[in-house]
mmCIF file of C-alpha atoms and ligand atoms in Angstrom:
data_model
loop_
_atom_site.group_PDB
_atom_site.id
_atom_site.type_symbol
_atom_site.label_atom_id
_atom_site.label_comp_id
_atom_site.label_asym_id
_atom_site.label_seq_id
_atom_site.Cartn_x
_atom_site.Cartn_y
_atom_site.Cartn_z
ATOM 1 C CA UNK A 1 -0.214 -14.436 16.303
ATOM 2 C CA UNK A 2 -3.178 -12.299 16.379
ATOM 3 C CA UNK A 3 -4.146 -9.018 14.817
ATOM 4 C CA UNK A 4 -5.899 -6.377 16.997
ATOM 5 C CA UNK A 5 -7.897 -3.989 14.663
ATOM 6 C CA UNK A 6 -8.626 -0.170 15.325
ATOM 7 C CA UNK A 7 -11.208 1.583 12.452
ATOM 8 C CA UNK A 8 -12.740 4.737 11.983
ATOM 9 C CA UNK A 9 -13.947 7.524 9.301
ATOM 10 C CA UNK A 10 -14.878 10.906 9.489
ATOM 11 C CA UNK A 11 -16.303 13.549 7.007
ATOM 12 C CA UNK A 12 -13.683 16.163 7.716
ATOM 13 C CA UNK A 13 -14.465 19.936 8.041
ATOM 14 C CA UNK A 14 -14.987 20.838 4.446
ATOM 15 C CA UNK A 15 -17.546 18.090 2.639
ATOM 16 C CA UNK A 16 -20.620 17.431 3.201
ATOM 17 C CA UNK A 17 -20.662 13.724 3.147
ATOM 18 C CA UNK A 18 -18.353 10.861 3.760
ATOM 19 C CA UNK A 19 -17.462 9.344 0.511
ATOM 20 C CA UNK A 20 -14.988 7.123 2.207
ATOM 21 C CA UNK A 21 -15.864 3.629 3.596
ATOM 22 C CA UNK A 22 -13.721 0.693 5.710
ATOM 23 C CA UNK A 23 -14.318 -2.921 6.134
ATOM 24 C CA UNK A 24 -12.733 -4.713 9.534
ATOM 25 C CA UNK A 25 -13.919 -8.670 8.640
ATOM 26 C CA UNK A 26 -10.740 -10.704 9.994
ATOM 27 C CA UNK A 27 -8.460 -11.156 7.920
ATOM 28 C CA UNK A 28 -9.856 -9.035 5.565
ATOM 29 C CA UNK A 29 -9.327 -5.170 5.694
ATOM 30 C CA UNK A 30 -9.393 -2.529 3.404
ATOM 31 C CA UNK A 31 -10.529 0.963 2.694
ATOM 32 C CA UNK A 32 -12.241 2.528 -0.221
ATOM 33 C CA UNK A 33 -12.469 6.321 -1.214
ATOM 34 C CA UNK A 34 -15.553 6.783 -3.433
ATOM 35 C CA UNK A 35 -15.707 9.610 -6.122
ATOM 36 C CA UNK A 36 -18.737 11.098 -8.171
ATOM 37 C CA UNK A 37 -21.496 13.819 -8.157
ATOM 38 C CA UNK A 38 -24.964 13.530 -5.407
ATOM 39 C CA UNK A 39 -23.316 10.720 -3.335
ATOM 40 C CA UNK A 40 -22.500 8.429 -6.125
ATOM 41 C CA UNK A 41 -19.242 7.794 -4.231
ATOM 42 C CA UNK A 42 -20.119 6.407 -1.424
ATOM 43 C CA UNK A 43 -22.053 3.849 -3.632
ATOM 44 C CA UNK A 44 -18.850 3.330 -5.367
ATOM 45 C CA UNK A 45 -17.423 2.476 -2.442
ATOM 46 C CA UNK A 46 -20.030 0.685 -0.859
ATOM 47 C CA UNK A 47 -20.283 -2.014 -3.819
ATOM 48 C CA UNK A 48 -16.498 -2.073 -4.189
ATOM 49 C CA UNK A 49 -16.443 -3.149 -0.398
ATOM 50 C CA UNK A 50 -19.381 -5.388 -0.233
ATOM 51 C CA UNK A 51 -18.529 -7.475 -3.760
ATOM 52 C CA UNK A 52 -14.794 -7.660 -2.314
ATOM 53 C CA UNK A 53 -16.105 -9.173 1.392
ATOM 54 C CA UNK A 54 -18.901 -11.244 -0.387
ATOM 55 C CA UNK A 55 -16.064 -13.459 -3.420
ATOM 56 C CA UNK A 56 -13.514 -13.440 -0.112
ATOM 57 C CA UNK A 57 -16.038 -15.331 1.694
ATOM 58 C CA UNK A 58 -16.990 -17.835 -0.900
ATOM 59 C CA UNK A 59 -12.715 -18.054 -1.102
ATOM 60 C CA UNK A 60 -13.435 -17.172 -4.713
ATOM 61 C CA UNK A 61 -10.203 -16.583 -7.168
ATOM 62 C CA UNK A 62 -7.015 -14.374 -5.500
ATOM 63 C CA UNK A 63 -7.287 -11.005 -4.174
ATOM 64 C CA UNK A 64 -6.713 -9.569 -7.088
ATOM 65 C CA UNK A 65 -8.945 -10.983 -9.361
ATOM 66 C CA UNK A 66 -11.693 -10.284 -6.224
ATOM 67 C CA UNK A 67 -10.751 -6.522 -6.519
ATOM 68 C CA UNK A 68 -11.365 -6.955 -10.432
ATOM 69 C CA UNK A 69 -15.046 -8.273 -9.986
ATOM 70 C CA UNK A 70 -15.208 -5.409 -7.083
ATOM 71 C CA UNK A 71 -14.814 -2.789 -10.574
ATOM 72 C CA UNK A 72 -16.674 -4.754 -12.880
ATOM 73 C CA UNK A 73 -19.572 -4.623 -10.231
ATOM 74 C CA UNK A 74 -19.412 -0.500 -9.723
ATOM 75 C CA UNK A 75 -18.760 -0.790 -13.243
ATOM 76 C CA UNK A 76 -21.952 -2.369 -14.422
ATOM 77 C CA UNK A 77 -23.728 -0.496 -11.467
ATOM 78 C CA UNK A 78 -23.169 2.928 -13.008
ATOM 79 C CA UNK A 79 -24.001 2.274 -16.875
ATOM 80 C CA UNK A 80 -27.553 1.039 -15.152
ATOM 81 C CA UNK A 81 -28.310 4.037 -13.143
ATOM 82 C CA UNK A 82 -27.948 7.408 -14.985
ATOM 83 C CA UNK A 83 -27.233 9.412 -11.580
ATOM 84 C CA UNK A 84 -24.133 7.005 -10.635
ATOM 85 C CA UNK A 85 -22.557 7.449 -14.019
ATOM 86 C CA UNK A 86 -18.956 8.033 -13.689
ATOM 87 C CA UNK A 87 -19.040 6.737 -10.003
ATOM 88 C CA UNK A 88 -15.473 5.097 -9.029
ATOM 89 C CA UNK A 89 -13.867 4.538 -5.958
ATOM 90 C CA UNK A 90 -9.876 3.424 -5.012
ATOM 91 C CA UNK A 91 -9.775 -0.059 -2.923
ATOM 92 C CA UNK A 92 -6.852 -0.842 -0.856
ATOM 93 C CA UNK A 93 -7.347 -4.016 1.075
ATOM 94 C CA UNK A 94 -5.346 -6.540 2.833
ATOM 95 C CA UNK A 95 -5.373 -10.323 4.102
ATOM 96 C CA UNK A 96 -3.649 -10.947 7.338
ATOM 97 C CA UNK A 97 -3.218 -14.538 8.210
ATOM 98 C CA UNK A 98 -0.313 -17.052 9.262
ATOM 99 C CA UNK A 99 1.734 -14.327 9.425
ATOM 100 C CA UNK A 100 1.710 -12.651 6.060
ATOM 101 C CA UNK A 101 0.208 -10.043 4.712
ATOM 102 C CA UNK A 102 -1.078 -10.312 1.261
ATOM 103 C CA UNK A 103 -2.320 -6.873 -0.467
ATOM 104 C CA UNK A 104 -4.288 -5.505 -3.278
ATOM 105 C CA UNK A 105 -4.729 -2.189 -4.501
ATOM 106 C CA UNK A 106 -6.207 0.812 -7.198
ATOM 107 C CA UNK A 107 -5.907 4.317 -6.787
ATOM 108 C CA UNK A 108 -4.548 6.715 -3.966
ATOM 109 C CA UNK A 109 -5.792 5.218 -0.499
ATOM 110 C CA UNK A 110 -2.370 3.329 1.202
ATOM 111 C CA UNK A 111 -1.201 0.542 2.831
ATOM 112 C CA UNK A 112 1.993 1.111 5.236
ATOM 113 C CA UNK A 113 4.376 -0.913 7.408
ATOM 114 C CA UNK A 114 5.913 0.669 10.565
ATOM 115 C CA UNK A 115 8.415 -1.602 11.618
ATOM 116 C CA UNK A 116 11.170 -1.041 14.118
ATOM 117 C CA UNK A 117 10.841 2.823 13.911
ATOM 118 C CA UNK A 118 10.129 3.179 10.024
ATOM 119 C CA UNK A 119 7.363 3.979 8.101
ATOM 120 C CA UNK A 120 7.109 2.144 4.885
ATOM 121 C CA UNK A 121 4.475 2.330 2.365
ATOM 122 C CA UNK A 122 3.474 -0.711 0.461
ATOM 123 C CA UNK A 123 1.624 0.494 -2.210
ATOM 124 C CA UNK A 124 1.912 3.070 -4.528
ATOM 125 C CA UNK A 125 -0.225 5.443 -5.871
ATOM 126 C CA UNK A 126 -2.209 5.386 -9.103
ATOM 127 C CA UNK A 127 -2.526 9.077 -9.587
ATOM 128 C CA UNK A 128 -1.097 11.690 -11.988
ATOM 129 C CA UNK A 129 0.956 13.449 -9.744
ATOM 130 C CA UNK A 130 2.850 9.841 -8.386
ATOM 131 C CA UNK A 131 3.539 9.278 -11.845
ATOM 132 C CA UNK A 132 5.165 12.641 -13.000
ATOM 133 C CA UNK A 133 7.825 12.523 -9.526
ATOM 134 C CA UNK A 134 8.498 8.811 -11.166
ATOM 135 C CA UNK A 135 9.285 10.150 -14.711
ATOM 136 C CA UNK A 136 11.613 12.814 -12.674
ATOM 137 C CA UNK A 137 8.848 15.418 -13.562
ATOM 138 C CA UNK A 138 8.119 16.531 -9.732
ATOM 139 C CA UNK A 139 9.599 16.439 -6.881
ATOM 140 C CA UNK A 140 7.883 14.919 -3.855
ATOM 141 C CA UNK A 141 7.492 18.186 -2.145
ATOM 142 C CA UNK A 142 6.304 19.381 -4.937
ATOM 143 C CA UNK A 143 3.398 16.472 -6.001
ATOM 144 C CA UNK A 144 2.387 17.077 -2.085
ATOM 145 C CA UNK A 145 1.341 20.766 -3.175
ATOM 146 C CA UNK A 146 0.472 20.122 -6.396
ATOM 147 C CA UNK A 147 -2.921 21.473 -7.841
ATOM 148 C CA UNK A 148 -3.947 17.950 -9.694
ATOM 149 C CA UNK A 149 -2.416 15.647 -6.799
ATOM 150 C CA UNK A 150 -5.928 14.075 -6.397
ATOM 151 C CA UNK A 151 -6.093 13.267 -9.854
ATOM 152 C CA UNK A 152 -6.396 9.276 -10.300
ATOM 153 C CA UNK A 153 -4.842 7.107 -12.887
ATOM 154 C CA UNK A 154 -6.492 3.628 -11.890
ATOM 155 C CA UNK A 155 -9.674 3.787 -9.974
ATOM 156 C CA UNK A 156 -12.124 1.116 -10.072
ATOM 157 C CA UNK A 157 -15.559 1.309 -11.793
ATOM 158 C CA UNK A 158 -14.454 3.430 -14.385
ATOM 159 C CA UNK A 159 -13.548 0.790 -17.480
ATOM 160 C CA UNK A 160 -14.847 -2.866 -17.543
ATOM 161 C CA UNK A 161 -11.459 -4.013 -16.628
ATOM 162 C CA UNK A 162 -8.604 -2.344 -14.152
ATOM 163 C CA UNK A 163 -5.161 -3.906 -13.558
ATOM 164 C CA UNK A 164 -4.698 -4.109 -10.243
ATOM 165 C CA UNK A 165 -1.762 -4.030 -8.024
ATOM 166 C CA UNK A 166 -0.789 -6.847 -5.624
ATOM 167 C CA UNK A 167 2.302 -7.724 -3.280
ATOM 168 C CA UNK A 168 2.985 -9.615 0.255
ATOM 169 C CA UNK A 169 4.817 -9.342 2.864
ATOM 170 C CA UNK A 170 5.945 -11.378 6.054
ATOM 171 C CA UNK A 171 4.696 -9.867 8.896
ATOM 172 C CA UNK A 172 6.064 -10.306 12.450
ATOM 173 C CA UNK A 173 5.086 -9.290 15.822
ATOM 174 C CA UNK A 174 4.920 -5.415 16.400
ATOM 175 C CA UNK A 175 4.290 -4.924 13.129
ATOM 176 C CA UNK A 176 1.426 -2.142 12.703
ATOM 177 C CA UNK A 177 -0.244 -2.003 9.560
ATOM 178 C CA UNK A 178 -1.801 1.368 8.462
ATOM 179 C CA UNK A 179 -4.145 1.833 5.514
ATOM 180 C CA UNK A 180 -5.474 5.308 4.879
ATOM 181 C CA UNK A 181 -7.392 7.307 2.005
ATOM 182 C CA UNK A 182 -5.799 10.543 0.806
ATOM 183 C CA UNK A 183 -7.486 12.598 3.439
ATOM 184 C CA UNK A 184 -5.362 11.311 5.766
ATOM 185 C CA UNK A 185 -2.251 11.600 3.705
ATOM 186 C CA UNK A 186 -3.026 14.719 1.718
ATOM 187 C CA UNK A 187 -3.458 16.579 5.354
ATOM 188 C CA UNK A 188 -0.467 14.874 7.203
ATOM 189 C CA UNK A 189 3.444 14.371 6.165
ATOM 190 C CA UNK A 190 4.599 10.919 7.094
ATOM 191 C CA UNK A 191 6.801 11.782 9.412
ATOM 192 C CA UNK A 192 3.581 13.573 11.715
ATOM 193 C CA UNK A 193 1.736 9.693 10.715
ATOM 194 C CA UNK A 194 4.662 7.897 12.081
ATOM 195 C CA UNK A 195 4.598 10.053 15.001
ATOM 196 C CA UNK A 196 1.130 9.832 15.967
ATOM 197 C CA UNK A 197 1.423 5.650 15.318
ATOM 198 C CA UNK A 198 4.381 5.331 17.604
ATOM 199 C CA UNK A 199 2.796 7.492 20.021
ATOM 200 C CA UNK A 200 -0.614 5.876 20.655
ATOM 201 C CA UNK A 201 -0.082 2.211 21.962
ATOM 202 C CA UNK A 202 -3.919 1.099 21.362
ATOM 203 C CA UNK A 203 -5.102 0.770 17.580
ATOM 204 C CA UNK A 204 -8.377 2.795 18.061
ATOM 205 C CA UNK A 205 -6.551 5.251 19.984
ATOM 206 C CA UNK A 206 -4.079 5.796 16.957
ATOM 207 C CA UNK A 207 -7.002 6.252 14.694
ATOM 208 C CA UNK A 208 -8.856 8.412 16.592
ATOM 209 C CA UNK A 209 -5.624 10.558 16.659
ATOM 210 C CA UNK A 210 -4.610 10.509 13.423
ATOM 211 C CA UNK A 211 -8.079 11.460 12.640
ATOM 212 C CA UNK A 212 -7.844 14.243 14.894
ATOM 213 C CA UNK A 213 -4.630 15.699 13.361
ATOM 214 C CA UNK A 214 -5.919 15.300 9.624
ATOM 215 C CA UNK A 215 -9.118 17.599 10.682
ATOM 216 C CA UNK A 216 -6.707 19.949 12.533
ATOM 217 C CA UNK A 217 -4.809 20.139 9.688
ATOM 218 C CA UNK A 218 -7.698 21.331 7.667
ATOM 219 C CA UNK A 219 -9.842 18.261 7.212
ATOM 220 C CA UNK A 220 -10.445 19.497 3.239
ATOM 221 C CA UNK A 221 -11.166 15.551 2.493
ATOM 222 C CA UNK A 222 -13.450 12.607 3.930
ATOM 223 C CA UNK A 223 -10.561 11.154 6.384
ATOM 224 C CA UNK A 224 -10.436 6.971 6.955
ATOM 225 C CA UNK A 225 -7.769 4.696 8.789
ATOM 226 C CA UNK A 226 -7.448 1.127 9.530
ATOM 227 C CA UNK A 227 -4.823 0.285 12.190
ATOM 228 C CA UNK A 228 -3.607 -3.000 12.614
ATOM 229 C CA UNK A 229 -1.180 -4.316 14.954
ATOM 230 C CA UNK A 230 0.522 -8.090 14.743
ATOM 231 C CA UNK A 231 0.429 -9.417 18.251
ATOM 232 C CA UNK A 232 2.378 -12.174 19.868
ATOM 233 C CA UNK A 233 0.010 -14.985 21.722
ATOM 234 C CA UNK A 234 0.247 -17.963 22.957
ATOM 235 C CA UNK A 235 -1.228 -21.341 21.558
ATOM 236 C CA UNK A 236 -3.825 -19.173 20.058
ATOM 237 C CA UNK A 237 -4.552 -19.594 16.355
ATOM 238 C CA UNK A 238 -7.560 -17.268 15.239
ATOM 239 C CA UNK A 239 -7.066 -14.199 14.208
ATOM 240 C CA UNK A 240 -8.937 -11.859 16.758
ATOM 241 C CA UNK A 241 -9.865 -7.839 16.444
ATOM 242 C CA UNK A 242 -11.693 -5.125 18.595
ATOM 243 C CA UNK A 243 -12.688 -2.681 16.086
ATOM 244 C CA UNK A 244 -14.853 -0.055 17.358
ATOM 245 C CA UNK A 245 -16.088 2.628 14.457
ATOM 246 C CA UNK A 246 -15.616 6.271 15.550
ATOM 247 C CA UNK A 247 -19.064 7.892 14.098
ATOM 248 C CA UNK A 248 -18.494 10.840 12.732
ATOM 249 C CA UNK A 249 -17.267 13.479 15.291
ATOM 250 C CA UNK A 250 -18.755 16.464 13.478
ATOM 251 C CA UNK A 251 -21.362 17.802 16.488
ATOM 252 C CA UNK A 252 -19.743 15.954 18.729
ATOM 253 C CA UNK A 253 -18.139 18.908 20.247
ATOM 254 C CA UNK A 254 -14.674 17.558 19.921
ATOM 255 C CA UNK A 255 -13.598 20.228 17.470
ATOM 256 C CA UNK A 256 -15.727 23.057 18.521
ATOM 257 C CA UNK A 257 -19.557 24.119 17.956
ATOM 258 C CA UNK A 258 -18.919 27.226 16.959
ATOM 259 C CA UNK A 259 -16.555 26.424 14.562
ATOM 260 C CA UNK A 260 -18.183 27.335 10.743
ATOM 261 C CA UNK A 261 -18.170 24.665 8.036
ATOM 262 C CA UNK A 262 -16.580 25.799 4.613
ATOM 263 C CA UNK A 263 -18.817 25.113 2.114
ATOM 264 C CA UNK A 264 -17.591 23.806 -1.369
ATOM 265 C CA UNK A 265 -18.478 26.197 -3.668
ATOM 266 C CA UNK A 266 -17.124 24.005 -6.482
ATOM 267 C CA UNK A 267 -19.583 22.167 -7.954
ATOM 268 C CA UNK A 268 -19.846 18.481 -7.864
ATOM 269 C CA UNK A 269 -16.549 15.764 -7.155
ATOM 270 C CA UNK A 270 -16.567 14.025 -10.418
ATOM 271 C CA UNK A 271 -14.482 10.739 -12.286
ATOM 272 C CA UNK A 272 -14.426 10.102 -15.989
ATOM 273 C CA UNK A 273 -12.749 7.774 -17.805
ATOM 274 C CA UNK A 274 -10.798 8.695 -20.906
ATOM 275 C CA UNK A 275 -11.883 6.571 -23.852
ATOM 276 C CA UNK A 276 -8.599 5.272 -24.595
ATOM 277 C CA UNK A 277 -5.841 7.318 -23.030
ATOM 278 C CA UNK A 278 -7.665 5.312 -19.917
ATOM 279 C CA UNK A 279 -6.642 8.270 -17.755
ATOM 280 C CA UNK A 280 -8.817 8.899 -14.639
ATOM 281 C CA UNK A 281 -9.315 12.703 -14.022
ATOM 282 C CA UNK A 282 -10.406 12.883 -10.472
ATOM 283 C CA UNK A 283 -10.628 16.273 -9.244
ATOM 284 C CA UNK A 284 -10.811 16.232 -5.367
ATOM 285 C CA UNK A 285 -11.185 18.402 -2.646
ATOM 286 C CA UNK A 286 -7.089 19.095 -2.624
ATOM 287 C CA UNK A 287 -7.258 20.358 -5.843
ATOM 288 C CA UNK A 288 -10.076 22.702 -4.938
ATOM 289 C CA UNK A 289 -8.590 24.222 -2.659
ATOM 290 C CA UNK A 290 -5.868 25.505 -4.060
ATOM 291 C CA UNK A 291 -8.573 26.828 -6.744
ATOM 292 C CA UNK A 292 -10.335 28.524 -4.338
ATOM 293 C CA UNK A 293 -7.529 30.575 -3.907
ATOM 294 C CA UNK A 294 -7.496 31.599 -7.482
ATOM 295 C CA UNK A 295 -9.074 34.337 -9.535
ATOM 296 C CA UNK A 296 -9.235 35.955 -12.866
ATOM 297 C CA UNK A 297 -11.199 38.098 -15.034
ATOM 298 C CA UNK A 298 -12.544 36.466 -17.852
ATOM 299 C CA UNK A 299 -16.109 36.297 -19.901
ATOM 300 C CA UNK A 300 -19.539 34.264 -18.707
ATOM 301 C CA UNK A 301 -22.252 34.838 -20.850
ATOM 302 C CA UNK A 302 -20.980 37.837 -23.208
ATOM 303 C CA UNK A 303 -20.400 39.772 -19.922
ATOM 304 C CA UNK A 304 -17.166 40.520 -18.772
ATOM 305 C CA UNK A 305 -17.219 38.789 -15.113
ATOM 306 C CA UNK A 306 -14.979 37.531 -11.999
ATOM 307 C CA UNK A 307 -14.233 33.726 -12.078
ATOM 308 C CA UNK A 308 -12.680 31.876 -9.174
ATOM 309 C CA UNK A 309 -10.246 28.815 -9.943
ATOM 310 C CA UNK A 310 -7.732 28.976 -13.041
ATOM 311 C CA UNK A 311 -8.856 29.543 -16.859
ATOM 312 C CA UNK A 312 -8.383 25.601 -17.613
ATOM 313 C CA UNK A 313 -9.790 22.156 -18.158
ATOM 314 C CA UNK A 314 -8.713 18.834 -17.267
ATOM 315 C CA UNK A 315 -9.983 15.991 -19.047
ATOM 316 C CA UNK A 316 -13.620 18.358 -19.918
ATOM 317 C CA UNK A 317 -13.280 19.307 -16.281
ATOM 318 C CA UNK A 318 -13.562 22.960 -15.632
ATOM 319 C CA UNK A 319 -11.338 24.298 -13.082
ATOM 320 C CA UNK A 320 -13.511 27.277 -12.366
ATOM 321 C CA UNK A 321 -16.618 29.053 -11.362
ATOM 322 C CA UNK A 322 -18.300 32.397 -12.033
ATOM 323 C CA UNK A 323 -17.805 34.250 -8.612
ATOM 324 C CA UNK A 324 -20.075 37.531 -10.452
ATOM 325 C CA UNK A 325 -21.407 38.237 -13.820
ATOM 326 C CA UNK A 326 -21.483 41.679 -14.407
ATOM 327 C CA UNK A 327 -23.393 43.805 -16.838
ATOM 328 C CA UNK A 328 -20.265 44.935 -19.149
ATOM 329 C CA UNK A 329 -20.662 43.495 -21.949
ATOM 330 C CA UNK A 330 -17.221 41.340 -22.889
ATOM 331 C CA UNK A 331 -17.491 42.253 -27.259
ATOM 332 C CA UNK A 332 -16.988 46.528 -25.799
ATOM 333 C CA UNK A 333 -13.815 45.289 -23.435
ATOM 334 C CA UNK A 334 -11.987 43.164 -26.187
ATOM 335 C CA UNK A 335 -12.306 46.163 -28.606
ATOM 336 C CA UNK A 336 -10.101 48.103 -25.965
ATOM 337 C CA UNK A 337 -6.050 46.456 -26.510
ATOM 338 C CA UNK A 338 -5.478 46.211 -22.635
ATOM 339 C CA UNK A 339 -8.088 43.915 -22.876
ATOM 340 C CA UNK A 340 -7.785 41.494 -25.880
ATOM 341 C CA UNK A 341 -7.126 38.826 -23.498
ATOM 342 C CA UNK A 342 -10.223 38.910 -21.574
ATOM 343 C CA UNK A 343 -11.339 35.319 -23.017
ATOM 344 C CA UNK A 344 -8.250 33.288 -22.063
ATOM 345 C CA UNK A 345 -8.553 35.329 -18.518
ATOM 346 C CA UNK A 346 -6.817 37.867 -16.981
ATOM 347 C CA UNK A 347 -5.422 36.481 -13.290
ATOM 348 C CA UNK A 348 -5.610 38.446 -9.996
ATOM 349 C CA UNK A 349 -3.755 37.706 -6.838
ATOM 350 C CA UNK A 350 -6.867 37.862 -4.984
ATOM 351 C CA UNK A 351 -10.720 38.537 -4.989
ATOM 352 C CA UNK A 352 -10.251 42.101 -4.546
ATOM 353 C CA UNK A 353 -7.779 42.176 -7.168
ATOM 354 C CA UNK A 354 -10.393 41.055 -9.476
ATOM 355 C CA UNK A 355 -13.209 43.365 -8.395
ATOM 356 C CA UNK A 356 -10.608 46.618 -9.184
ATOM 357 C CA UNK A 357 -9.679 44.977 -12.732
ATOM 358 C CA UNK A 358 -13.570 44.910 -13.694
ATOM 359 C CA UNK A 359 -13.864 48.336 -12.065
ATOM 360 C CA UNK A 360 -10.759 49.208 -14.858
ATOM 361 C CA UNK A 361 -12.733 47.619 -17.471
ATOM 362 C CA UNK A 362 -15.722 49.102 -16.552
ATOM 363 C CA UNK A 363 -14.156 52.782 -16.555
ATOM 364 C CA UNK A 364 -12.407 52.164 -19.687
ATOM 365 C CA UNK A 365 -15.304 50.677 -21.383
ATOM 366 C CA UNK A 366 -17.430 53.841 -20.355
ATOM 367 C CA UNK A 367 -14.481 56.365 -21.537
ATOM 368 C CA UNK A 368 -14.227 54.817 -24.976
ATOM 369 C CA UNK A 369 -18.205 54.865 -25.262
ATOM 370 C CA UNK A 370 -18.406 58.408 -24.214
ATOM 371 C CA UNK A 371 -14.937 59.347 -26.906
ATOM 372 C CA UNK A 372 -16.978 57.829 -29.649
HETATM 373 MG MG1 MG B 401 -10.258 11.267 -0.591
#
């Protein structure tokens, strides 16, 4: 049995850099999805990978307790270096040999079967919304919309310690062997996954599609796949792979030159660990999109202004910007009674929305000065 090996990662059409980061070293595999301001993430994912490959080499302790020296190593990284503070990253990696598949895993990247027609995912994910459809809370369509769907329960680097999920499985020939990091997943419905993996007979070719369809989709996240198909030989023993990385196909004309980038306009990724709650607030790019999409009318500075993103925090995260600061000041609009609720924010269906409520506030605010 032999394992043929298709890899590749791409920064998607929204962010600016690739966060993400895969390791092909027969029989190891796995993929990492780093989190945390200026690039910290892709160190977070970096070490995570690297310390993983390194203890597997030197056959040191089980998977599991690898993946645990993987977090105390990020871990240890980031209370060195002030600018990586906070840094985390998920792992998901596997071990194909002798026909099983042994797996280890933190936060929302994936590892999935497809066998004989259906799609089965192995692990399961450490994040808030996973959680909430578990306690009966959500519904899977609705955690696949959700607002905080990116935000993590279990990510590595974040404590000293992380528990860390393992399993096997026997794998047979056919068997194709996915493993993904939310862009993939957060873009894509299983059913489209299964689809493109049962339509593209060559690993790299799968990849390259799926990567494809996650961008088309919207590409709002750093995008990685590892395909992995369980071949039949004969006599042979070693494990052998082809594993080609696809660079990253923004420029490349593929999707367009005259296509315009989104920027975020949301302020930096971030991770922080709760002190004892030990929840993982990871606010990613799904979440800010649907923020984007929000407005109110609240106060910056005194002045009454236009924020985008909802009047909230999660875990000391701020789920909003200042779109415009204007000039009224906020103490003349609270003394009116439409407008008592100006600090918790007023919400508007859209940016326009907003600028005619401030225009409201701004009349009314100039009435009452001129009545008194
Ligand atoms: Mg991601």
């Amino acid at each position: 049995m032999k394992v043929v090996a298709g890899a590749g990662t791409d920064v998607g059409q929204v962010r600016e850099g690739n966060e993400d980061a895969f390791l092909t070293e027969p029989p190891l595999y796995a993929v990492a999805d780093g989190m945390g301001g200026h690039r910290a993430g892709e160190v977070a994912a970096a070490i995570a990978i690297e310390t993983l490959e390194a203890l597997f080499r030197r056959s040191e302790g089980a998977l599991a307790e690898q993946m645990r020296e993987a977090n105390r190593a990020v871990y240890e990284r980031s209370k060195l270096d002030r600018k990586l503070s906070g840094m985390g990253t998920t792992l998901t990696a596997v071990v194909l040999q002798g026909g099983r598949l042994r797996f280890a895993h933190v936060g929302d990247s994936r590892a999935y079967l497809l066998r004989n027609a259906r799609l089965r995912q192995l692990t399961e994910d450490h994040s808030l919304v996973h959680e909430m459809v578990t306690k009966g809370e959500l519904t899977e369509q609705e955690a696949e919309v959700h607002p905080y769907r990116s935000v993590l329960t279990r990510a590595l680097g974040v404590d000293a310690d992380v528990r860390v999920d393992e399993g096997t499985a026997e794998v047979e020939a056919g068997d194709r062997i996915l493993l993904c990091t939310d862009g993939l997943t957060s873009m894509l419905k299983e059913m489209q996954i299964q689809a493109i993996l049962e339509a593209a007979p060559d690993p790299q070719d799968a990849v390259k599609r799926l990567i494809r369809a996650a961008n088309r989709a919207g590409g709002i996240d750093n995008v990685t796949a590892v395909v992995l198909d369980v071949v039949e030989t004969q006599g042979e023993e070693d494990d052998e792979t082809s594993v080609e990385v696809i660079a990253s196909s923004r420029g490349s004309g593929e999707r367009g030159g005259e296509r315009k980038l989104r920027r975020i306009p949301w302020g930096k990724v971030a991770v922080r660990g709760g002190v004892s709650l030990a929840v993982v607030a990871v606010l990613l790019v799904g979440g800010r999109s649907y923020l984007d999409r929000q407005w109110y009318v609240g106060v910056s500075n005194g002045h009454v202004a236009i924020f985008r993103g909802i009047p909230t925090e999660v875990a000391g995260f701020r789920l909003h910007r200042v779109a415009l600061e204007t000039t009224i000041p906020a103490r003349d609009a609270q003394e009116l009674e439409f407008y008592t609720d100006l600090p918790v924010g007023i919400t508007a269906d859209d940016r326009a929305e907003a600028d005619r409520i401030v225009e409201q506030i701004r009349h009314d605010v100039e009435a009452a000065g001129a009545a008194a």
